[in-house]
Coordinates of C-alpha atoms and ligand atoms in Angstrom, one line a residue:
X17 CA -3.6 -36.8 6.1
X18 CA 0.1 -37.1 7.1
X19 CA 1.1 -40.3 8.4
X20 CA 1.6 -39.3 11.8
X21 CA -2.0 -38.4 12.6
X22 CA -3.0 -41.6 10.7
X23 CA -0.9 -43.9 12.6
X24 CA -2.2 -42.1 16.2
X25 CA -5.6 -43.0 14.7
X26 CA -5.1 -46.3 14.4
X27 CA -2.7 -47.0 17.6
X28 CA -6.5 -46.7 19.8
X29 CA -9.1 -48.9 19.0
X30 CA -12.1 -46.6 17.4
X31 CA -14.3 -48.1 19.9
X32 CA -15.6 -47.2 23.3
X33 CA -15.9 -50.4 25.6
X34 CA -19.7 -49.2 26.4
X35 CA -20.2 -49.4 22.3
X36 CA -18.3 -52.3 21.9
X37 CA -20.8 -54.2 24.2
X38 CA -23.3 -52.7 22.8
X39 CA -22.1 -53.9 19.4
X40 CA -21.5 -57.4 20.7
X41 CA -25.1 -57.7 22.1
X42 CA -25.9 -57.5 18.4
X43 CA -24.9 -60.4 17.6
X44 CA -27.3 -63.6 17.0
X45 CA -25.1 -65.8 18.5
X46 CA -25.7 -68.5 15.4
X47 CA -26.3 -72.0 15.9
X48 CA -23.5 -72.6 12.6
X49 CA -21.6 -69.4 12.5
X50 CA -20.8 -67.9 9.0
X51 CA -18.5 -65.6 10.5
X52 CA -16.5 -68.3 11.6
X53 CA -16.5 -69.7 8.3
X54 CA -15.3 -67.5 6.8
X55 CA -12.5 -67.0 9.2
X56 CA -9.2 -68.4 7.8
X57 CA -7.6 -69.3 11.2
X58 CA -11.5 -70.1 12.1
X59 CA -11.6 -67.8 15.1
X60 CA -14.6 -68.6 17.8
X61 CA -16.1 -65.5 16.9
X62 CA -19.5 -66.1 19.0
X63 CA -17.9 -67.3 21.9
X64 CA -15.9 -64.5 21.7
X65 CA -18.5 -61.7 21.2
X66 CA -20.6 -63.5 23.9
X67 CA -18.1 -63.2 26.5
X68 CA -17.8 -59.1 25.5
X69 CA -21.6 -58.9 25.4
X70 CA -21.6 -59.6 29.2
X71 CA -18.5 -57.5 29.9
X72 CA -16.3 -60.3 30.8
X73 CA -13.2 -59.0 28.7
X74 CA -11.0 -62.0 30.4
X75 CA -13.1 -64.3 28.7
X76 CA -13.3 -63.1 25.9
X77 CA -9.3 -62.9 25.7
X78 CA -9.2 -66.1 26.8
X79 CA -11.5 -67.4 23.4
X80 CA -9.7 -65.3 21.1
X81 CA -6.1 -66.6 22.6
X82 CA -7.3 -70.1 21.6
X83 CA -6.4 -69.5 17.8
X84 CA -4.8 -66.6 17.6
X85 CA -1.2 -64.9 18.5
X86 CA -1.8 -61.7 16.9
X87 CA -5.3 -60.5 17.3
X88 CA -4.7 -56.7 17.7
X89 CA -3.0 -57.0 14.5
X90 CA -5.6 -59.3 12.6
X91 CA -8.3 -56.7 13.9
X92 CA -6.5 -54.2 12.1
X93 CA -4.8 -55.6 9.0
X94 CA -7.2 -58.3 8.0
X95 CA -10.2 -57.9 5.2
X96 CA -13.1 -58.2 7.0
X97 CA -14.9 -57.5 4.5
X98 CA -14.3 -60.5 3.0
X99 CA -13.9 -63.1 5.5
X100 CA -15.7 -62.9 9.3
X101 CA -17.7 -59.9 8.7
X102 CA -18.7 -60.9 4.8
X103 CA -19.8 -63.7 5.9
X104 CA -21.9 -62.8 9.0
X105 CA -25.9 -63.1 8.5
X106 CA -26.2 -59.5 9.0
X107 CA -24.4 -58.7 6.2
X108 CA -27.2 -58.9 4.2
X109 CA -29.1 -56.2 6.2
X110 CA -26.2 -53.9 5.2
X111 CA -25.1 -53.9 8.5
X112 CA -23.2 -56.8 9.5
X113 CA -21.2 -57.1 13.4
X114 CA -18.0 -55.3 13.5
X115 CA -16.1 -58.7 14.2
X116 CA -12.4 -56.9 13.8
X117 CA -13.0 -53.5 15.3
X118 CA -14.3 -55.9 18.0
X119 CA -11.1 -58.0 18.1
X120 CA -8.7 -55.2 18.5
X121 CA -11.1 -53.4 21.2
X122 CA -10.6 -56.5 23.5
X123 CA -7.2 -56.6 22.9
X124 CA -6.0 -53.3 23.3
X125 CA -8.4 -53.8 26.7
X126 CA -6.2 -56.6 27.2
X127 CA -2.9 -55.0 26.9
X128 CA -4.0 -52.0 29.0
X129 CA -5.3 -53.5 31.4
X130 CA -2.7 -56.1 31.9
X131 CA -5.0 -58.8 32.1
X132 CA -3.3 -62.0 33.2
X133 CA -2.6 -64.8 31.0
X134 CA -3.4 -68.2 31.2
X135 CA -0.7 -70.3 32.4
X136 CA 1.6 -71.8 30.3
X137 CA 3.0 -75.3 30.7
X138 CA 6.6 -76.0 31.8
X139 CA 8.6 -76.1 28.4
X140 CA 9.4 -80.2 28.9
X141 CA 8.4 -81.5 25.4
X142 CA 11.1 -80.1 23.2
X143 CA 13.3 -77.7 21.6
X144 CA 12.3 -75.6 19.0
X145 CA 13.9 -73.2 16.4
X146 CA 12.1 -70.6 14.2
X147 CA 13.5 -68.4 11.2
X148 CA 12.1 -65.4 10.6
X149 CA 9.6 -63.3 12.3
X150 CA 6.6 -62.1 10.8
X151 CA 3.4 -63.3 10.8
X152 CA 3.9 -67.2 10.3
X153 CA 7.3 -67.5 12.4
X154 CA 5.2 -65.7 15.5
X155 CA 2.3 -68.1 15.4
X156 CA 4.3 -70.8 15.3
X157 CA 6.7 -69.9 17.8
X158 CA 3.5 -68.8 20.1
X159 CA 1.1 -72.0 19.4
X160 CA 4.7 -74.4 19.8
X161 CA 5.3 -72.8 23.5
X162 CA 2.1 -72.6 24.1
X163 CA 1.9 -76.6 24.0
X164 CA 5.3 -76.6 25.6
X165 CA 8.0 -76.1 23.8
X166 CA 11.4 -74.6 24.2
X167 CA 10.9 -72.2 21.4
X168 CA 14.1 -69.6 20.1
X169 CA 13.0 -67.3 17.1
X170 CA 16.2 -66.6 15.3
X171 CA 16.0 -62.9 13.5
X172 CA 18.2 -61.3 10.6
X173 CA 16.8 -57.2 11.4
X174 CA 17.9 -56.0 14.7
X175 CA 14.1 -56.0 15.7
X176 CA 11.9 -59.7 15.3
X177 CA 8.7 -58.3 13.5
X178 CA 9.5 -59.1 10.0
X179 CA 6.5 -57.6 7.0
X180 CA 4.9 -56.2 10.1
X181 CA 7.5 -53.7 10.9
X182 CA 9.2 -53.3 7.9
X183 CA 6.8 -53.9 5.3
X184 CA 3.5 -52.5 6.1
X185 CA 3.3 -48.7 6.7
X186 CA 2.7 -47.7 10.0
X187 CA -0.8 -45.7 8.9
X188 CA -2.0 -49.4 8.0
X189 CA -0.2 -50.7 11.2
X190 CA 1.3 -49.0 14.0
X191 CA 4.5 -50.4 15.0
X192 CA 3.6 -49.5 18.7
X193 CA 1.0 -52.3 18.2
X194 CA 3.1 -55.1 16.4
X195 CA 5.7 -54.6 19.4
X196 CA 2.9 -54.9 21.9
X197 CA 2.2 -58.7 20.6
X198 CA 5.5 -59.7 19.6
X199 CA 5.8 -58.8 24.0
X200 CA 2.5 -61.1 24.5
X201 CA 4.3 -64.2 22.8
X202 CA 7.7 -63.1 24.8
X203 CA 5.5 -63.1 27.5
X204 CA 4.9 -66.7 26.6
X205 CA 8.2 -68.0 26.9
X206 CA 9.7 -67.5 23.5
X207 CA 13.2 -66.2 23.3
X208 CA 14.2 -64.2 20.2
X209 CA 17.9 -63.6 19.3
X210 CA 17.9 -61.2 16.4
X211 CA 20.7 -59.5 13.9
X212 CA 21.2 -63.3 13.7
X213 CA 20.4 -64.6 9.7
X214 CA 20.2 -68.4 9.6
X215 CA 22.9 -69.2 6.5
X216 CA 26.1 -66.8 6.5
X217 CA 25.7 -66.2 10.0
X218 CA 24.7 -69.7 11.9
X219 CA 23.9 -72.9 9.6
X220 CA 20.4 -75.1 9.6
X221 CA 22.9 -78.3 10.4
X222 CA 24.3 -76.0 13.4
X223 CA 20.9 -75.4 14.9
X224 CA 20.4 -79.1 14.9
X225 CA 24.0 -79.6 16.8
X226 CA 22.8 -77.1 19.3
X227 CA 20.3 -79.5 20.3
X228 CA 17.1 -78.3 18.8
X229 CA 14.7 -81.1 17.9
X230 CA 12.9 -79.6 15.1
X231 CA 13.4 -76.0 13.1
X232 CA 11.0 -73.9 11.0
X233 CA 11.8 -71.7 8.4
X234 CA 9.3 -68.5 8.3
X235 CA 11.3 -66.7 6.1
X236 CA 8.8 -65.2 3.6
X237 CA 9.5 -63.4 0.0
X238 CA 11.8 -61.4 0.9
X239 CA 13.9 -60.6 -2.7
X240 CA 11.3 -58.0 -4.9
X241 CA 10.9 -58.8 -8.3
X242 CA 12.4 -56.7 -11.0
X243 CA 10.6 -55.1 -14.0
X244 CA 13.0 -55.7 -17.3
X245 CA 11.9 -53.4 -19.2
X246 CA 13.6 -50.8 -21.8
X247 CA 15.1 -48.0 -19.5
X248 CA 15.4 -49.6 -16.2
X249 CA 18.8 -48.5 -15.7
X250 CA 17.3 -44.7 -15.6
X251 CA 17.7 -42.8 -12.1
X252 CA 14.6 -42.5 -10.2
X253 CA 13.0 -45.9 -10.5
X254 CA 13.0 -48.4 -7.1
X255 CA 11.5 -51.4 -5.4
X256 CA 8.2 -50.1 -3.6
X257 CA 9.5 -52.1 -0.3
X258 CA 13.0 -50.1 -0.3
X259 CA 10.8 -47.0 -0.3
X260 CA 8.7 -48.4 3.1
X261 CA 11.3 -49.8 4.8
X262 CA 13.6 -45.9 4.1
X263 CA 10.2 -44.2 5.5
X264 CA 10.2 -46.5 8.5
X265 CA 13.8 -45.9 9.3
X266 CA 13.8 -42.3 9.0
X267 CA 10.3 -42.1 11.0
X268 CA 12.1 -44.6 14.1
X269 CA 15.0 -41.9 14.1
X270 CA 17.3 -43.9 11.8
X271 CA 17.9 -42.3 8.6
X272 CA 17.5 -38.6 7.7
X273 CA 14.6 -37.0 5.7
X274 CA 16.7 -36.4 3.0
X275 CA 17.4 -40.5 2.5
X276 CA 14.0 -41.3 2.3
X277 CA 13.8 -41.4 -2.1
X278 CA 10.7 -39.3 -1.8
X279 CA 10.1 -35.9 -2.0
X280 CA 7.8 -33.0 -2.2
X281 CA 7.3 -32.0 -5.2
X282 CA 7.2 -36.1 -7.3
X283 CA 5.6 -36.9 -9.4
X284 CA 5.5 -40.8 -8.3
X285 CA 3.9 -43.5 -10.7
X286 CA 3.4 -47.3 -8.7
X287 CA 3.6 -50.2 -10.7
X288 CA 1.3 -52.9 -9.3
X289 CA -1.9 -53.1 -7.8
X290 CA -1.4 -55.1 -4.6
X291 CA -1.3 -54.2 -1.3
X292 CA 2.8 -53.4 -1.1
X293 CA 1.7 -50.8 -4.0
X294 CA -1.0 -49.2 -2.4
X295 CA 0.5 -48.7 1.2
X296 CA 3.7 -47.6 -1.1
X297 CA 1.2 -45.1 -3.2
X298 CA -0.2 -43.8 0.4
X299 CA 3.6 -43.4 1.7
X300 CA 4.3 -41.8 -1.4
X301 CA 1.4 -39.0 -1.2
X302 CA 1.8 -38.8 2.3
X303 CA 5.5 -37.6 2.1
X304 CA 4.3 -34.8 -0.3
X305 CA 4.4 -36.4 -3.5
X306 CA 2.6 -33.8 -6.1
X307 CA 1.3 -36.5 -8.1
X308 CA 0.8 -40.1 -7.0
X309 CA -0.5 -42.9 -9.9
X310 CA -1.0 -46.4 -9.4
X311 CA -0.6 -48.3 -13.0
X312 CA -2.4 -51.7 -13.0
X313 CA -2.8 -53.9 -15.8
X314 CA -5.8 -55.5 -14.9
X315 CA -9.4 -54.4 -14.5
X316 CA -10.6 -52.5 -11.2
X317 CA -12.3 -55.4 -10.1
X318 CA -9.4 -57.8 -10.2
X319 CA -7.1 -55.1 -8.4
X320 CA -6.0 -57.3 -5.9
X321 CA -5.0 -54.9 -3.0
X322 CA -7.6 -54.6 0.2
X323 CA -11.0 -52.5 -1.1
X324 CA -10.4 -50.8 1.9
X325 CA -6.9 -49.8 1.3
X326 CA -7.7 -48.4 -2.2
X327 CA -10.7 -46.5 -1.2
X328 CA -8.3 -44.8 1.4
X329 CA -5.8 -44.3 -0.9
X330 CA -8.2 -42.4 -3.6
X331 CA -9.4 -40.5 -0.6
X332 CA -5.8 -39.3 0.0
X333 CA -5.6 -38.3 -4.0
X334 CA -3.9 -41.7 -5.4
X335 CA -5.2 -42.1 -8.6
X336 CA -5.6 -45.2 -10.4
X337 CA -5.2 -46.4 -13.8
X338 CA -6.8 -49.6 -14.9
X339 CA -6.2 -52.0 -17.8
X340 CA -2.5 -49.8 -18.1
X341 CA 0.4 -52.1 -18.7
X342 CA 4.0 -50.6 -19.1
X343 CA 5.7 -51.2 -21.6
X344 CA 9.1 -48.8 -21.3
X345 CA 10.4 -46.2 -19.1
X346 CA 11.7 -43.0 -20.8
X347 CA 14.3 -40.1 -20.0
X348 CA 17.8 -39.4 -20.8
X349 CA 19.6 -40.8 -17.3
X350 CA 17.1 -40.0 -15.4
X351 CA 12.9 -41.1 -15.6
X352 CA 11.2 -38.4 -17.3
X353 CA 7.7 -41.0 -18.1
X354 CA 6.2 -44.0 -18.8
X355 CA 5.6 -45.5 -22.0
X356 CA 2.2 -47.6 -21.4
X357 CA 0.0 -49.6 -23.4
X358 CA -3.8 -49.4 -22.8
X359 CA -7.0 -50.2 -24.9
X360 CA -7.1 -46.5 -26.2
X361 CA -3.5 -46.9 -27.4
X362 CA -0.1 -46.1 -26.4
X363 CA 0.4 -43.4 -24.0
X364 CA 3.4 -41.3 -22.3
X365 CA 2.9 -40.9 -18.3
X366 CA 4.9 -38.2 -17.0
X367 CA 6.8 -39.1 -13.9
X368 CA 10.0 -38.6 -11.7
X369 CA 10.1 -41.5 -9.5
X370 CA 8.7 -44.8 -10.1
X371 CA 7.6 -47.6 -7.6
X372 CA 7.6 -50.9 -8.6
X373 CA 5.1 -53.2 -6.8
X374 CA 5.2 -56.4 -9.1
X375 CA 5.3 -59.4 -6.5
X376 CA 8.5 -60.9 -4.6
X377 CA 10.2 -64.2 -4.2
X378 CA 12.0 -66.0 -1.5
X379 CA 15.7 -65.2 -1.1
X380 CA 17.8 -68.4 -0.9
X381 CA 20.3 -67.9 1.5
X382 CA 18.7 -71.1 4.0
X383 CA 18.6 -73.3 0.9
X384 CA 21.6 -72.7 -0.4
X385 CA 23.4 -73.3 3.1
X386 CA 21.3 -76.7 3.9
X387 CA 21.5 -79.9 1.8
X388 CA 18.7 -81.4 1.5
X389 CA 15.8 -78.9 1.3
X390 CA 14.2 -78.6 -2.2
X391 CA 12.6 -76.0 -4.2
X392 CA 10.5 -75.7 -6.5
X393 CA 11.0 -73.9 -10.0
X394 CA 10.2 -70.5 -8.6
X395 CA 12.4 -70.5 -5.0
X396 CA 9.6 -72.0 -3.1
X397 CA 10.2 -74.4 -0.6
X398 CA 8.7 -77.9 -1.3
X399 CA 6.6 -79.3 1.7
X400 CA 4.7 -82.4 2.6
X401 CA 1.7 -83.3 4.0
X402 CA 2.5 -85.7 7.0
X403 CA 4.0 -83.6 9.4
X404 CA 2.3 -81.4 7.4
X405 CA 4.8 -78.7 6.5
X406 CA 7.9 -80.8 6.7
X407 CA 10.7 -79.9 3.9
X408 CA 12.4 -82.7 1.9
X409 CA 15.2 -82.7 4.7
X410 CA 13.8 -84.9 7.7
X411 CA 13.2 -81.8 10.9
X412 CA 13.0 -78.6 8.7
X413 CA 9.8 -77.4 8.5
X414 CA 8.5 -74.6 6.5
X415 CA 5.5 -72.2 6.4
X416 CA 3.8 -68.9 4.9
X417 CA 4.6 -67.0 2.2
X418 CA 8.2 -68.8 1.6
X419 CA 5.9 -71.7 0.4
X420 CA 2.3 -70.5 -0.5
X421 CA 3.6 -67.4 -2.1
X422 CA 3.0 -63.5 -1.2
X423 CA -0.5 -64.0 0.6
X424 CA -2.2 -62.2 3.3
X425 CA -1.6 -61.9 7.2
X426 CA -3.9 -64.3 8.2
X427 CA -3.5 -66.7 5.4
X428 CA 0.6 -66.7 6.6
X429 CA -0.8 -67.5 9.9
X430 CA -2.9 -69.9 8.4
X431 CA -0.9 -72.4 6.7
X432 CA 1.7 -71.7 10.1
X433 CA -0.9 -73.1 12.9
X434 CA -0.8 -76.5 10.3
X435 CA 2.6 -76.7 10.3
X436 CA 3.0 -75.7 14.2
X437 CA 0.6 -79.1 14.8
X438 CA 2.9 -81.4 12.4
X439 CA 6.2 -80.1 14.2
X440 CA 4.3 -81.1 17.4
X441 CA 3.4 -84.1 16.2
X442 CA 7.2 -85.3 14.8
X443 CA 9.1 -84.1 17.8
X444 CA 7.1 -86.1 20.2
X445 CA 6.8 -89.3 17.6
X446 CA 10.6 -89.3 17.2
X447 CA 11.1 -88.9 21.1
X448 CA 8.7 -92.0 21.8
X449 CA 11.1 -93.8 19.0
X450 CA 13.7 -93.3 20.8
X451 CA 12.7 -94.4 24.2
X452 CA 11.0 -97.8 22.6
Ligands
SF4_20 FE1 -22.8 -63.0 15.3 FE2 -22.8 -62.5 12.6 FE3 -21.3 -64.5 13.6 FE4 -24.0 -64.7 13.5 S1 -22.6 -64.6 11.7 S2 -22.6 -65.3 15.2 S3 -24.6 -62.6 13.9 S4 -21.1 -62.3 14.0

């Protein structure tokens, strides 16, 4: 399927209102939800699905707003499979409630129908700064204003969306989508300034002289790892994320055809089994690629990309290789194949282009600007647990995958709602301090 018909597919909830309430009246409405459970931002699922099963979409908004920033975008990206609809009692029938398709139907209904938002308090208890925004620097920015803060996200790309825009393809997430919430938490007073990157272009100790009270760093992993192998210098290997962010420049109207490295005719092997390789495999095959290969080294079970996403992308003709490790790229300038080692022996896969997919680590241009902050070994940033999230340097905080690692969406989001609470709680603690 090219990616423009999957991306229309996926800009429209695949659910009718009249089935969505019919789906909702499903649900058992249990006394200890599983689904919740199994929620990491533990979502009132019930509550929510309650409020749809009676057709009061306003509601049900309302419920869902509670926790989450970003719910037409957790409806869509999130593996429901494995958290709320995993764990829902009906999963054992086989059948369990569509908790995510329900999500994203009431808020696309939401969005369309411009249902009103609650009211937001004045902004009276602080001033706020937040770097980087994807996943973690929007929740914080929309739980901080939504308690009444003065919130600024500060943004390197010319556009605040971070992984969302750039990273994930836009037949796994339509763009038209992560715009439409990044306008909900605009909507709730956050100002974004953006082609502005926190450390060449304004300092951490500058923020702080501009009067903001506390600052997070949502930065995420944004350097990709290399593969050192024999042959890397050889034309025609790349970074999977330079090959999704080239496709989602040349599809906004940015870049030409001919820039994006892909082209009809590959033969494309993807090193890695995540989630970055899989959406880049899709990409791949979707830009005509004649061959598309993911090379894992583990075993199919342990692939560690969304069940959904590879089933998709061996319905597109992505084929797989488990238990494959490379071990040396060959050609003479330019790839010609992999050298791989795998329990049958050594083999040569034939290939053009290669994607690697092998993980990513923070970039450490904050850091490196900012005394004070440590890291650990690996580029992470060190954080506390009272504030929870607070770096080694008193008012930076820090959250998602520049601390916990590449993770999912929702566990970004997470890990950001905690460390949203602890900046709360030490802006108003030092404020009292200083009236006493
Ligand atoms: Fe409804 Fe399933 Fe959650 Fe029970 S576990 S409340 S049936 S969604």
């Amino acid at each position: 399927m090219s990616d423009e018909r999957r991306t229309r597919a996926l800009e429209y909830s695949e659910m009718d209102l009249k089935a969505a309430i019919a789906e909702a009246n499903r649900c058992l409405n249990c006394k200890s939800p599983p689904c919740k459970e199994g929620c990491p931002i533990s979502n009132d699922i019930p509550e929510f699905i309650a409020a749809l099963a009676v057709g009061d979409l306003g509601e049900a908004r309302r419920v869902i707003a509670r926790k989450s920033n970003l719910p037409a975008i957790c409806g869509r990206v999130c593996a429901h499979e494995l958290q709320c609809e995993g764990h829902c009692v009906l999963a054992k029938t086989g059948n369990p409630i569509r908790v995510g398709l329900l999500e994203r139907t009431i808020a696309d209904f939401a969005f369309e129908m411009a249902l009103p938002l609650d009211k937001v308090p004045q902004k009276t208890r602080g001033r706020m700064a937040v770097i980087g925004s994807g996943p973690a620097g929007l929740t914080v920015a929309g739980d901080l204003a939504k308690q009444g803060f003065d919130v600024t996200v500060f943004e390197a790309m010319e556009e605040p969306g971070g992984v969302l825009l750039y990273g994930i393809p836009s037949f796994r997430l339509s763009k038209k989508i992560t715009r439409r919430e990044i306008m909900g938490i605009e909507m709730l007073g956050v100002q974004f300034q953006t082609g502005c990157m926190i450390g060449p272009d304004l300092t951490v100790d500058q923020l702080f002289e501009r009067g903001f009270d506390a600052i997070f760093i949502g930065t995420g992993t944004a350097i990709a790892n290399d593969l050192q192998l024999p042959g890397r210098e050889l034309e025609g290997i790349m970074q999977s994320s330079y090959l999704l962010r080239m496709n989602y420049l040349h599809r906004s109207g940015q870049l030409d055809r001919e820039e994006v490295p892909i082209h009809p005719g590959d033969m494309v092997l993807v090193i890695g089994g995540g989630n970055v390789g899989v959406d880049a495999a899709r990409t791949a095959k979707g830009l005509g690629a004649a061959s598309v290969t993911v090379v894992y080294n583990g075993a199919q079970e342990t692939l560690p990309a969304l069940h959904a996403e590879y089933e998709a992308a061996v319905e597109e003709g992505v084929h797989f290789r488990f238990e494959c490790c490379a071990t040396e790229f060959l050609g003479d300038q330019r790839l010609e194949a992999l050298l791989v080692s795998t329990p049958q022996g050594e083999q040569k896969i034939p290939a053009n282009k290669i994607l690697l997919a092998v993980g990513a680590h923070p970039a450490n241009r904050i850091v490196s600007t900012t005394e004070g902050i440590s890291v650990d070994a690996d580029g992470y940033v060190v954080i506390r647990e009272r504030p929870y999230g607070m770096t080694t340097r008193k008012g930076v905080f820090a959250g998602g995958d520049v601390v916990h690692r590449p993770a999912t969406v929702v566990l970004a989001m997470r890990e950001a709602k905690k460390v949203a609470v602890g900046m709360a709680e030490y802006v108003d603690a030092v404020k009292l301090l200083a009236l006493g």
